[in-house]
PDB file of C-alpha atoms and ligand atoms in Angstrom:
ATOM      1  CA  MET N1297     -92.545 -81.724  48.783  1.00  0.00           C
ATOM      2  CA  ASP N1298     -92.425 -79.326  45.545  1.00  0.00           C
ATOM      3  CA  ILE N1299     -90.713 -76.262  47.036  1.00  0.00           C
ATOM      4  CA  GLN N1300     -91.437 -74.144  44.043  1.00  0.00           C
ATOM      5  CA  LYS N1301     -95.240 -74.933  44.384  1.00  0.00           C
ATOM      6  CA  ILE N1302     -95.013 -73.859  48.327  1.00  0.00           C
ATOM      7  CA  ILE N1303     -93.288 -70.444  47.128  1.00  0.00           C
ATOM      8  CA  THR N1304     -95.531 -69.458  44.268  1.00  0.00           C
ATOM      9  CA  THR N1305     -98.892 -70.617  45.442  1.00  0.00           C
ATOM     10  CA  PRO N1306     -99.525 -67.774  48.122  1.00  0.00           C
ATOM     11  CA  LEU N1307     -98.058 -65.230  45.584  1.00  0.00           C
ATOM     12  CA  ARG N1308    -100.600 -66.417  42.776  1.00  0.00           C
ATOM     13  CA  VAL N1309    -103.555 -66.336  45.168  1.00  0.00           C
ATOM     14  CA  SER N1310    -102.626 -62.845  46.886  1.00  0.00           C
ATOM     15  CA  LEU N1311    -101.959 -61.597  43.062  1.00  0.00           C
ATOM     16  CA  ARG N1312    -105.556 -63.021  42.102  1.00  0.00           C
ATOM     17  CA  ASN N1313    -107.014 -61.305  45.235  1.00  0.00           C
ATOM     18  CA  LEU N1314    -105.446 -57.862  44.202  1.00  0.00           C
ATOM     19  CA  VAL N1315    -106.794 -58.168  40.830  1.00  0.00           C
ATOM     20  CA  SER N1316    -110.399 -59.148  41.932  1.00  0.00           C
ATOM     21  CA  SER N1317    -110.421 -56.153  44.527  1.00  0.00           C
ATOM     22  CA  THR N1318    -109.257 -53.860  41.801  1.00  0.00           C
ATOM     23  CA  MET N1319    -111.869 -54.962  39.461  1.00  0.00           C
ATOM     24  CA  LEU N1320    -114.525 -54.614  42.004  1.00  0.00           C
ATOM     25  CA  ALA N1321    -113.425 -51.248  43.072  1.00  0.00           C
ATOM     26  CA  LEU N1322    -113.349 -50.272  39.387  1.00  0.00           C
ATOM     27  CA  LEU N1323    -116.670 -51.733  38.977  1.00  0.00           C
ATOM     28  CA  PHE N1324    -118.187 -49.783  42.016  1.00  0.00           C
ATOM     29  CA  ALA N1325    -116.546 -46.460  40.622  1.00  0.00           C
ATOM     30  CA  CYS N1326    -118.322 -46.974  37.343  1.00  0.00           C
ATOM     31  CA  LEU N1327    -121.450 -47.906  38.864  1.00  0.00           C
ATOM     32  CA  LEU N1328    -121.244 -44.574  41.211  1.00  0.00           C
ATOM     33  CA  LEU N1329    -120.290 -42.621  37.984  1.00  0.00           C
ATOM     34  CA  ILE N1330    -123.193 -43.812  35.912  1.00  0.00           C
ATOM     35  CA  SER N1331    -125.814 -43.674  38.863  1.00  0.00           C
ATOM     36  CA  GLY N1332    -125.338 -39.685  38.809  1.00  0.00           C
ATOM     37  CA  SER N1333    -125.369 -39.019  35.172  1.00  0.00           C
ATOM     38  CA  GLY N1334    -128.568 -37.826  33.616  1.00  0.00           C
ATOM     39  CA  LYS N1335    -130.217 -37.523  36.886  1.00  0.00           C
ATOM     40  CA  GLN N1336    -131.764 -33.973  38.061  1.00  0.00           C
ATOM     41  CA  PRO N1337    -129.330 -32.064  40.174  1.00  0.00           C
ATOM     42  CA  PRO N1338    -129.797 -32.316  43.791  1.00  0.00           C
ATOM     43  CA  ARG N1339    -131.764 -29.906  45.617  1.00  0.00           C
ATOM     44  CA  PHE N1340    -129.803 -26.837  47.114  1.00  0.00           C
ATOM     45  CA  MET N1341    -130.472 -24.150  49.805  1.00  0.00           C
ATOM     46  CA  LEU N1342    -128.732 -20.961  50.726  1.00  0.00           C
ATOM     47  CA  ASP N1343    -125.976 -21.636  53.340  1.00  0.00           C
ATOM     48  CA  GLN N1344    -125.700 -20.444  56.739  1.00  0.00           C
ATOM     49  CA  ALA N1345    -123.227 -17.599  55.686  1.00  0.00           C
ATOM     50  CA  GLN N1346    -125.602 -16.691  52.850  1.00  0.00           C
ATOM     51  CA  GLU N1347    -122.672 -16.671  50.337  1.00  0.00           C
ATOM     52  CA  ALA N1348    -122.873 -20.020  48.923  1.00  0.00           C
ATOM     53  CA  ILE N1349    -125.290 -23.141  48.501  1.00  0.00           C
ATOM     54  CA  SER N1350    -125.261 -26.548  50.354  1.00  0.00           C
ATOM     55  CA  VAL N1351    -127.255 -29.785  49.454  1.00  0.00           C
ATOM     56  CA  VAL N1352    -130.689 -30.257  51.102  1.00  0.00           C
ATOM     57  CA  ASP N1353    -130.829 -33.905  52.341  1.00  0.00           C
ATOM     58  CA  GLY N1354    -127.413 -34.770  50.740  1.00  0.00           C
ATOM     59  CA  GLN N1355    -126.837 -38.356  49.817  1.00  0.00           C
ATOM     60  CA  SER N1356    -123.283 -39.472  49.869  1.00  0.00           C
ATOM     61  CA  TRP N1357    -123.583 -41.893  46.852  1.00  0.00           C
ATOM     62  CA  ARG N1358    -124.541 -38.758  45.018  1.00  0.00           C
ATOM     63  CA  THR N1359    -121.653 -36.738  46.246  1.00  0.00           C
ATOM     64  CA  ALA N1360    -119.200 -39.485  45.286  1.00  0.00           C
ATOM     65  CA  SER N1361    -120.688 -39.825  41.921  1.00  0.00           C
ATOM     66  CA  ASP N1362    -120.550 -35.858  41.288  1.00  0.00           C
ATOM     67  CA  TRP N1363    -116.906 -35.983  42.410  1.00  0.00           C
ATOM     68  CA  LEU N1364    -115.955 -38.957  40.282  1.00  0.00           C
ATOM     69  CA  ALA N1365    -117.650 -37.466  37.240  1.00  0.00           C
ATOM     70  CA  GLY N1366    -116.272 -33.819  38.027  1.00  0.00           C
ATOM     71  CA  ARG N1367    -119.972 -32.500  38.236  1.00  0.00           C
ATOM     72  CA  LYS N1368    -120.056 -28.886  40.033  1.00  0.00           C
ATOM     73  CA  TYR N1369    -122.857 -26.613  40.701  1.00  0.00           C
ATOM     74  CA  ALA N1370    -123.264 -22.817  40.803  1.00  0.00           C
ATOM     75  CA  VAL N1371    -125.985 -20.275  41.055  1.00  0.00           C
ATOM     76  CA  LEU N1372    -126.065 -17.387  38.584  1.00  0.00           C
ATOM     77  CA  THR N1373    -127.083 -14.042  40.014  1.00  0.00           C
ATOM     78  CA  PHE N1374    -127.640 -10.804  37.930  1.00  0.00           C
ATOM     79  CA  ASP N1375    -127.973  -7.423  39.844  1.00  0.00           C
ATOM     80  CA  ASP N1376    -129.186  -4.079  39.000  1.00  0.00           C
ATOM     81  CA  GLY N1377    -131.727  -4.916  36.261  1.00  0.00           C
ATOM     82  CA  PRO N1378    -134.076  -4.341  34.589  1.00  0.00           C
ATOM     83  CA  TYR N1379    -131.643  -2.726  32.292  1.00  0.00           C
ATOM     84  CA  GLY N1380    -133.969  -2.485  28.995  1.00  0.00           C
ATOM     85  CA  HIS N1381    -132.680  -1.838  25.495  1.00  0.00           C
ATOM     86  CA  GLY N1382    -132.735  -5.464  24.666  1.00  0.00           C
ATOM     87  CA  VAL N1383    -130.028  -6.423  27.167  1.00  0.00           C
ATOM     88  CA  ASP N1384    -132.082  -8.449  29.552  1.00  0.00           C
ATOM     89  CA  ASP N1385    -133.657 -10.309  26.542  1.00  0.00           C
ATOM     90  CA  LYS N1386    -130.198 -10.985  25.400  1.00  0.00           C
ATOM     91  CA  ILE N1387    -129.220 -12.400  28.818  1.00  0.00           C
ATOM     92  CA  LEU N1388    -132.545 -14.480  28.776  1.00  0.00           C
ATOM     93  CA  ALA N1389    -131.811 -15.844  25.420  1.00  0.00           C
ATOM     94  CA  VAL N1390    -128.304 -17.163  26.423  1.00  0.00           C
ATOM     95  CA  LEU N1391    -129.842 -18.702  29.703  1.00  0.00           C
ATOM     96  CA  HIS N1392    -132.285 -20.457  27.460  1.00  0.00           C
ATOM     97  CA  ARG N1393    -129.737 -21.777  25.126  1.00  0.00           C
ATOM     98  CA  HIS N1394    -127.831 -23.083  27.975  1.00  0.00           C
ATOM     99  CA  HIS N1395    -130.892 -24.649  29.750  1.00  0.00           C
ATOM    100  CA  ALA N1396    -129.862 -22.604  32.590  1.00  0.00           C
ATOM    101  CA  HIS N1397    -131.808 -20.386  35.158  1.00  0.00           C
ATOM    102  CA  ALA N1398    -130.579 -17.247  37.358  1.00  0.00           C
ATOM    103  CA  ILE N1399    -131.788 -14.948  40.013  1.00  0.00           C
ATOM    104  CA  PHE N1400    -132.403 -11.470  38.824  1.00  0.00           C
ATOM    105  CA  PHE N1401    -131.953  -8.928  41.716  1.00  0.00           C
ATOM    106  CA  LEU N1402    -133.836  -5.809  40.449  1.00  0.00           C
ATOM    107  CA  VAL N1403    -133.621  -2.398  41.660  1.00  0.00           C
ATOM    108  CA  CYS N1404    -137.151  -1.057  41.856  1.00  0.00           C
ATOM    109  CA  SER N1405    -136.391   2.405  40.460  1.00  0.00           C
ATOM    110  CA  HIS N1406    -135.153   0.779  37.304  1.00  0.00           C
ATOM    111  CA  ILE N1407    -138.664  -0.628  36.842  1.00  0.00           C
ATOM    112  CA  ASN N1408    -140.561   1.833  34.455  1.00  0.00           C
ATOM    113  CA  ASP N1409    -143.149   1.566  31.647  1.00  0.00           C
ATOM    114  CA  ALA N1410    -140.498   0.285  29.221  1.00  0.00           C
ATOM    115  CA  THR N1411    -138.873  -2.420  31.413  1.00  0.00           C
ATOM    116  CA  SER N1412    -141.901  -3.478  33.699  1.00  0.00           C
ATOM    117  CA  PRO N1413    -142.969  -6.270  31.246  1.00  0.00           C
ATOM    118  CA  LEU N1414    -139.404  -7.755  31.910  1.00  0.00           C
ATOM    119  CA  VAL N1415    -140.243  -8.397  35.494  1.00  0.00           C
ATOM    120  CA  SER N1416    -142.813 -11.067  34.985  1.00  0.00           C
ATOM    121  CA  LYS N1417    -140.806 -12.379  31.832  1.00  0.00           C
ATOM    122  CA  PHE N1418    -137.874 -13.214  33.969  1.00  0.00           C
ATOM    123  CA  GLU N1419    -139.997 -15.469  36.179  1.00  0.00           C
ATOM    124  CA  ARG N1420    -142.056 -16.972  33.035  1.00  0.00           C
ATOM    125  CA  GLU N1421    -138.747 -18.289  31.747  1.00  0.00           C
ATOM    126  CA  GLY N1422    -138.238 -20.147  35.010  1.00  0.00           C
ATOM    127  CA  ASN N1423    -135.782 -17.635  36.688  1.00  0.00           C
ATOM    128  CA  VAL N1424    -136.183 -15.911  40.139  1.00  0.00           C
ATOM    129  CA  VAL N1425    -136.618 -12.373  40.652  1.00  0.00           C
ATOM    130  CA  GLY N1426    -135.036 -10.974  44.035  1.00  0.00           C
ATOM    131  CA  ASN N1427    -135.067  -7.618  45.663  1.00  0.00           C
ATOM    132  CA  HIS N1428    -132.099  -5.389  45.251  1.00  0.00           C
ATOM    133  CA  SER N1429    -133.715  -2.256  46.916  1.00  0.00           C
ATOM    134  CA  TYR N1430    -135.772   0.533  45.736  1.00  0.00           C
ATOM    135  CA  ASP N1431    -132.716   3.037  44.893  1.00  0.00           C
ATOM    136  CA  HIS N1432    -129.638   1.033  45.097  1.00  0.00           C
ATOM    137  CA  LEU N1433    -128.360   3.114  48.322  1.00  0.00           C
ATOM    138  CA  GLN N1434    -126.045   2.180  51.006  1.00  0.00           C
ATOM    139  CA  LEU N1435    -128.532   0.566  53.229  1.00  0.00           C
ATOM    140  CA  ASN N1436    -126.178   0.064  56.179  1.00  0.00           C
ATOM    141  CA  ARG N1437    -126.504   3.926  56.613  1.00  0.00           C
ATOM    142  CA  LEU N1438    -130.124   4.080  56.749  1.00  0.00           C
ATOM    143  CA  GLN N1439    -132.625   3.583  59.662  1.00  0.00           C
ATOM    144  CA  GLY N1440    -136.355   3.348  60.234  1.00  0.00           C
ATOM    145  CA  PRO N1441    -138.823   4.481  57.522  1.00  0.00           C
ATOM    146  CA  GLU N1442    -136.190   5.003  55.081  1.00  0.00           C
ATOM    147  CA  LEU N1443    -134.583   1.615  55.381  1.00  0.00           C
ATOM    148  CA  ARG N1444    -138.154   0.095  55.470  1.00  0.00           C
ATOM    149  CA  HIS N1445    -139.247   1.985  52.081  1.00  0.00           C
ATOM    150  CA  GLN N1446    -136.178   0.708  50.475  1.00  0.00           C
ATOM    151  CA  ILE N1447    -136.705  -2.983  51.143  1.00  0.00           C
ATOM    152  CA  GLU N1448    -140.458  -3.339  51.822  1.00  0.00           C
ATOM    153  CA  ASP N1449    -141.666  -0.923  49.114  1.00  0.00           C
ATOM    154  CA  CYS N1450    -139.474  -2.712  46.671  1.00  0.00           C
ATOM    155  CA  SER N1451    -140.967  -6.161  47.515  1.00  0.00           C
ATOM    156  CA  SER N1452    -144.495  -4.616  46.972  1.00  0.00           C
ATOM    157  CA  ARG N1453    -143.600  -3.165  43.733  1.00  0.00           C
ATOM    158  CA  ILE N1454    -142.146  -6.434  42.580  1.00  0.00           C
ATOM    159  CA  ALA N1455    -145.142  -8.432  43.702  1.00  0.00           C
ATOM    160  CA  HIS N1456    -147.366  -6.034  41.755  1.00  0.00           C
ATOM    161  CA  PHE N1457    -145.752  -7.449  38.592  1.00  0.00           C
ATOM    162  CA  THR N1458    -145.034 -11.131  39.408  1.00  0.00           C
ATOM    163  CA  GLY N1459    -147.891 -11.794  41.601  1.00  0.00           C
ATOM    164  CA  HIS N1460    -145.887 -12.578  44.673  1.00  0.00           C
ATOM    165  CA  ARG N1461    -143.135 -11.127  46.954  1.00  0.00           C
ATOM    166  CA  PRO N1462    -139.628 -12.098  46.400  1.00  0.00           C
ATOM    167  CA  TYR N1463    -137.944 -14.378  48.713  1.00  0.00           C
ATOM    168  CA  TYR N1464    -134.284 -13.524  48.292  1.00  0.00           C
ATOM    169  CA  PHE N1465    -132.887 -10.138  48.920  1.00  0.00           C
ATOM    170  CA  ARG N1466    -129.336  -8.616  48.077  1.00  0.00           C
ATOM    171  CA  PRO N1467    -128.057  -5.490  49.642  1.00  0.00           C
ATOM    172  CA  PRO N1468    -126.611  -2.969  47.187  1.00  0.00           C
ATOM    173  CA  PHE N1469    -122.881  -3.194  47.225  1.00  0.00           C
ATOM    174  CA  GLY N1470    -123.099  -6.178  49.547  1.00  0.00           C
ATOM    175  CA  MET N1471    -123.177  -3.706  52.400  1.00  0.00           C
ATOM    176  CA  THR N1472    -125.407  -5.008  55.115  1.00  0.00           C
ATOM    177  CA  SER N1473    -125.841  -4.719  58.796  1.00  0.00           C
ATOM    178  CA  SER N1474    -127.772  -6.576  61.713  1.00  0.00           C
ATOM    179  CA  SER N1475    -130.697  -3.856  60.917  1.00  0.00           C
ATOM    180  CA  VAL N1476    -130.566  -4.324  56.992  1.00  0.00           C
ATOM    181  CA  LYS N1477    -130.518  -8.246  57.385  1.00  0.00           C
ATOM    182  CA  LEU N1478    -133.275  -8.066  60.327  1.00  0.00           C
ATOM    183  CA  ALA N1479    -135.526  -5.679  57.963  1.00  0.00           C
ATOM    184  CA  ALA N1480    -135.198  -8.133  54.912  1.00  0.00           C
ATOM    185  CA  GLU N1481    -136.345 -10.902  57.363  1.00  0.00           C
ATOM    186  CA  SER N1482    -139.294  -8.824  58.540  1.00  0.00           C
ATOM    187  CA  SER N1483    -140.167  -8.523  54.896  1.00  0.00           C
ATOM    188  CA  GLY N1484    -140.277 -12.412  54.635  1.00  0.00           C
ATOM    189  CA  MET N1485    -136.914 -12.446  52.612  1.00  0.00           C
ATOM    190  CA  ARG N1486    -133.480 -14.142  53.206  1.00  0.00           C
ATOM    191  CA  GLN N1487    -130.444 -12.108  52.571  1.00  0.00           C
ATOM    192  CA  MET N1488    -128.247 -13.590  49.618  1.00  0.00           C
ATOM    193  CA  LEU N1489    -124.564 -12.476  49.310  1.00  0.00           C
ATOM    194  CA  TRP N1490    -122.177 -14.100  47.062  1.00  0.00           C
ATOM    195  CA  ASN N1491    -118.747 -15.965  47.147  1.00  0.00           C
ATOM    196  CA  ALA N1492    -117.708 -15.492  43.524  1.00  0.00           C
ATOM    197  CA  ASN N1493    -117.299 -12.254  41.492  1.00  0.00           C
ATOM    198  CA  SER N1494    -117.297 -11.676  37.969  1.00  0.00           C
ATOM    199  CA  GLU N1495    -115.939  -8.078  38.603  1.00  0.00           C
ATOM    200  CA  ASP N1496    -118.262  -6.760  35.933  1.00  0.00           C
ATOM    201  CA  SER N1497    -119.483  -4.002  38.154  1.00  0.00           C
ATOM    202  CA  TRP N1498    -116.271  -1.981  37.245  1.00  0.00           C
ATOM    203  CA  LEU N1499    -114.675  -4.073  34.501  1.00  0.00           C
ATOM    204  CA  THR N1500    -116.085  -3.406  30.911  1.00  0.00           C
ATOM    205  CA  LYS N1501    -114.068  -5.576  28.738  1.00  0.00           C
ATOM    206  CA  PRO N1502    -115.885  -9.031  28.126  1.00  0.00           C
ATOM    207  CA  GLY N1503    -112.466 -10.735  28.368  1.00  0.00           C
ATOM    208  CA  GLN N1504    -111.947  -9.413  31.724  1.00  0.00           C
ATOM    209  CA  ILE N1505    -115.393 -10.459  32.993  1.00  0.00           C
ATOM    210  CA  LEU N1506    -115.057 -13.855  31.382  1.00  0.00           C
ATOM    211  CA  TYR N1507    -111.540 -14.269  33.296  1.00  0.00           C
ATOM    212  CA  TRP N1508    -112.893 -13.406  36.699  1.00  0.00           C
ATOM    213  CA  SER N1509    -115.952 -15.477  36.143  1.00  0.00           C
ATOM    214  CA  LEU N1510    -113.907 -18.593  35.367  1.00  0.00           C
ATOM    215  CA  GLU N1511    -111.224 -17.809  38.080  1.00  0.00           C
ATOM    216  CA  GLN N1512    -113.686 -17.363  40.844  1.00  0.00           C
ATOM    217  CA  THR N1513    -116.507 -19.772  40.250  1.00  0.00           C
ATOM    218  CA  ALA N1514    -116.096 -22.935  42.326  1.00  0.00           C
ATOM    219  CA  ASP N1515    -118.365 -25.901  43.339  1.00  0.00           C
ATOM    220  CA  ARG N1516    -121.443 -24.501  45.085  1.00  0.00           C
ATOM    221  CA  SER N1517    -120.478 -20.875  44.357  1.00  0.00           C
ATOM    222  CA  ILE N1518    -122.984 -17.971  44.138  1.00  0.00           C
ATOM    223  CA  LEU N1519    -121.581 -15.908  41.190  1.00  0.00           C
ATOM    224  CA  LEU N1520    -122.287 -12.193  41.019  1.00  0.00           C
ATOM    225  CA  LEU N1521    -122.901 -10.871  37.771  1.00  0.00           C
ATOM    226  CA  HIS N1522    -124.731  -7.591  36.403  1.00  0.00           C
ATOM    227  CA  ASP N1523    -127.462  -7.061  34.190  1.00  0.00           C
ATOM    228  CA  LYS N1524    -125.470  -4.948  31.537  1.00  0.00           C
ATOM    229  CA  PRO N1525    -124.428  -4.828  27.993  1.00  0.00           C
ATOM    230  CA  ALA N1526    -120.674  -6.185  28.491  1.00  0.00           C
ATOM    231  CA  THR N1527    -121.910  -9.095  30.688  1.00  0.00           C
ATOM    232  CA  ALA N1528    -124.644 -10.087  28.255  1.00  0.00           C
ATOM    233  CA  ASP N1529    -122.077  -9.945  25.335  1.00  0.00           C
ATOM    234  CA  VAL N1530    -119.620 -12.446  27.201  1.00  0.00           C
ATOM    235  CA  LEU N1531    -122.379 -14.726  28.952  1.00  0.00           C
ATOM    236  CA  ASP N1532    -122.483 -17.479  26.367  1.00  0.00           C
ATOM    237  CA  GLN N1533    -118.886 -17.758  26.336  1.00  0.00           C
ATOM    238  CA  THR N1534    -118.681 -17.733  30.157  1.00  0.00           C
ATOM    239  CA  LEU N1535    -121.384 -20.456  30.549  1.00  0.00           C
ATOM    240  CA  THR N1536    -119.773 -22.683  27.775  1.00  0.00           C
ATOM    241  CA  ASN N1537    -116.457 -22.472  29.534  1.00  0.00           C
ATOM    242  CA  LEU N1538    -118.119 -23.123  32.911  1.00  0.00           C
ATOM    243  CA  GLU N1539    -119.969 -26.279  31.439  1.00  0.00           C
ATOM    244  CA  ARG N1540    -116.804 -27.508  30.335  1.00  0.00           C
ATOM    245  CA  ARG N1541    -115.334 -27.592  33.532  1.00  0.00           C
ATOM    246  CA  GLY N1542    -118.333 -29.612  34.732  1.00  0.00           C
ATOM    247  CA  PHE N1543    -120.709 -26.912  36.148  1.00  0.00           C
ATOM    248  CA  GLN N1544    -124.541 -27.137  36.127  1.00  0.00           C
ATOM    249  CA  PHE N1545    -126.514 -23.964  36.985  1.00  0.00           C
ATOM    250  CA  VAL N1546    -129.133 -24.443  39.667  1.00  0.00           C
ATOM    251  CA  LEU N1547    -131.462 -22.298  41.855  1.00  0.00           C
ATOM    252  CA  PRO N1548    -131.712 -22.681  45.590  1.00  0.00           C
ATOM    253  CA  THR N1549    -135.104 -23.716  47.091  1.00  0.00           C
ATOM    254  CA  GLN N1550    -137.551 -21.113  48.094  1.00  0.00           C
ATOM    255  CA  PRO N1551    -140.987 -21.742  49.781  1.00  0.00           C
ATOM    256  CA  SER N1552    -143.705 -21.705  47.352  1.00  0.00           C
ATOM    257  CA  SER N1553    -146.065 -20.174  49.780  1.00  0.00           C
ATOM    258  CA  ASN N1554    -144.394 -16.758  49.725  1.00  0.00           C
ATOM    259  CA  SER N1555    -147.351 -15.513  47.690  1.00  0.00           C
ATOM    260  CA  ALA N1556    -148.887 -13.083  49.735  1.00  0.00           C
ATOM    261  CA  LEU N1557    -149.523  -9.628  47.848  1.00  0.00           C
ATOM    262  CA  ASP N1558    -148.873  -6.347  49.348  1.00  0.00           C
TER     263      ASP N1558
HETATM  264 ZN1   ZN O2277    -126.041  -3.491  42.774  1.00  0.00          ZN
END
C-alpha cells in the first residue's frame, strides 16, 4: 500500500473542498453586492421612537447587499424656513445637484408675500413640506385653543399653498409632550424628531456644521439642519462627504390620501 497516497489524499480532498467553498462564498457575496447596486432605495417609514427611519417590508438579501456595499440611508430635514433672500433657493439647487430630497419643516409666521412662492416650490421639486408650528413657541407650555392654533392653523396655511395638509410635524426645539403629540395626531400628522444634529441652530461657522453633520449621521438617521445661510453655504460639501461614506438621501413614506383641504 502506498503510504504517501493514504496520507495526502484526504488532505488534497479537504483542500479542494475549502477552495470550492471559499469560491462559492465569494461568488454569493459578489451576487449579493451586484443585486442591490443601481436599484431604487428600499421604502422607509418613521420608526416608533419618531427619531429615525426603518425599512418597510425589509428583504434580508437587500440588507445584506447594502451592508456588503457600505450603502447607508439618511433623511435630510431643514427647520425654520422659509428664509427668503435666496437661501432656500440655494438649498434647493444643491439638493437638485445631488439628486436628493428633504423635508422642510416650515414656521407659518415666516410665510409672507415674499416667501410664500417657496412653499409650493419645495414640493414641486420633490421635497416634503412639514409643519413646525405657527410661531415657533415652546408648545409643551401651551394648552387648548393656543396649542390648537399653533398646530392646526399652520397646517391650514400650508394647505392653502400646497393644496394638501402636511403629514409630518416637528415641535419647535424638539420640546414635546403627550398633549402636543396628540394635538398633532388630531390634525392628521405624525410627529418627527431627529437623532442626528448638525448643531447649526447655534453654530455659525460652516466647518463646524460640516463636522457635526458627519459626526452624527449614521445609517437610517434623521439629520436636523436649518434653512439658514451658513447651512446653505456648507450643504454641497456636507452631502458630498456623506455620499463618499455611502449615504443615499431618502424620504419616509406618507399617505397620498392626506389631501383634505382646510
Ligand atoms: Zn425650529
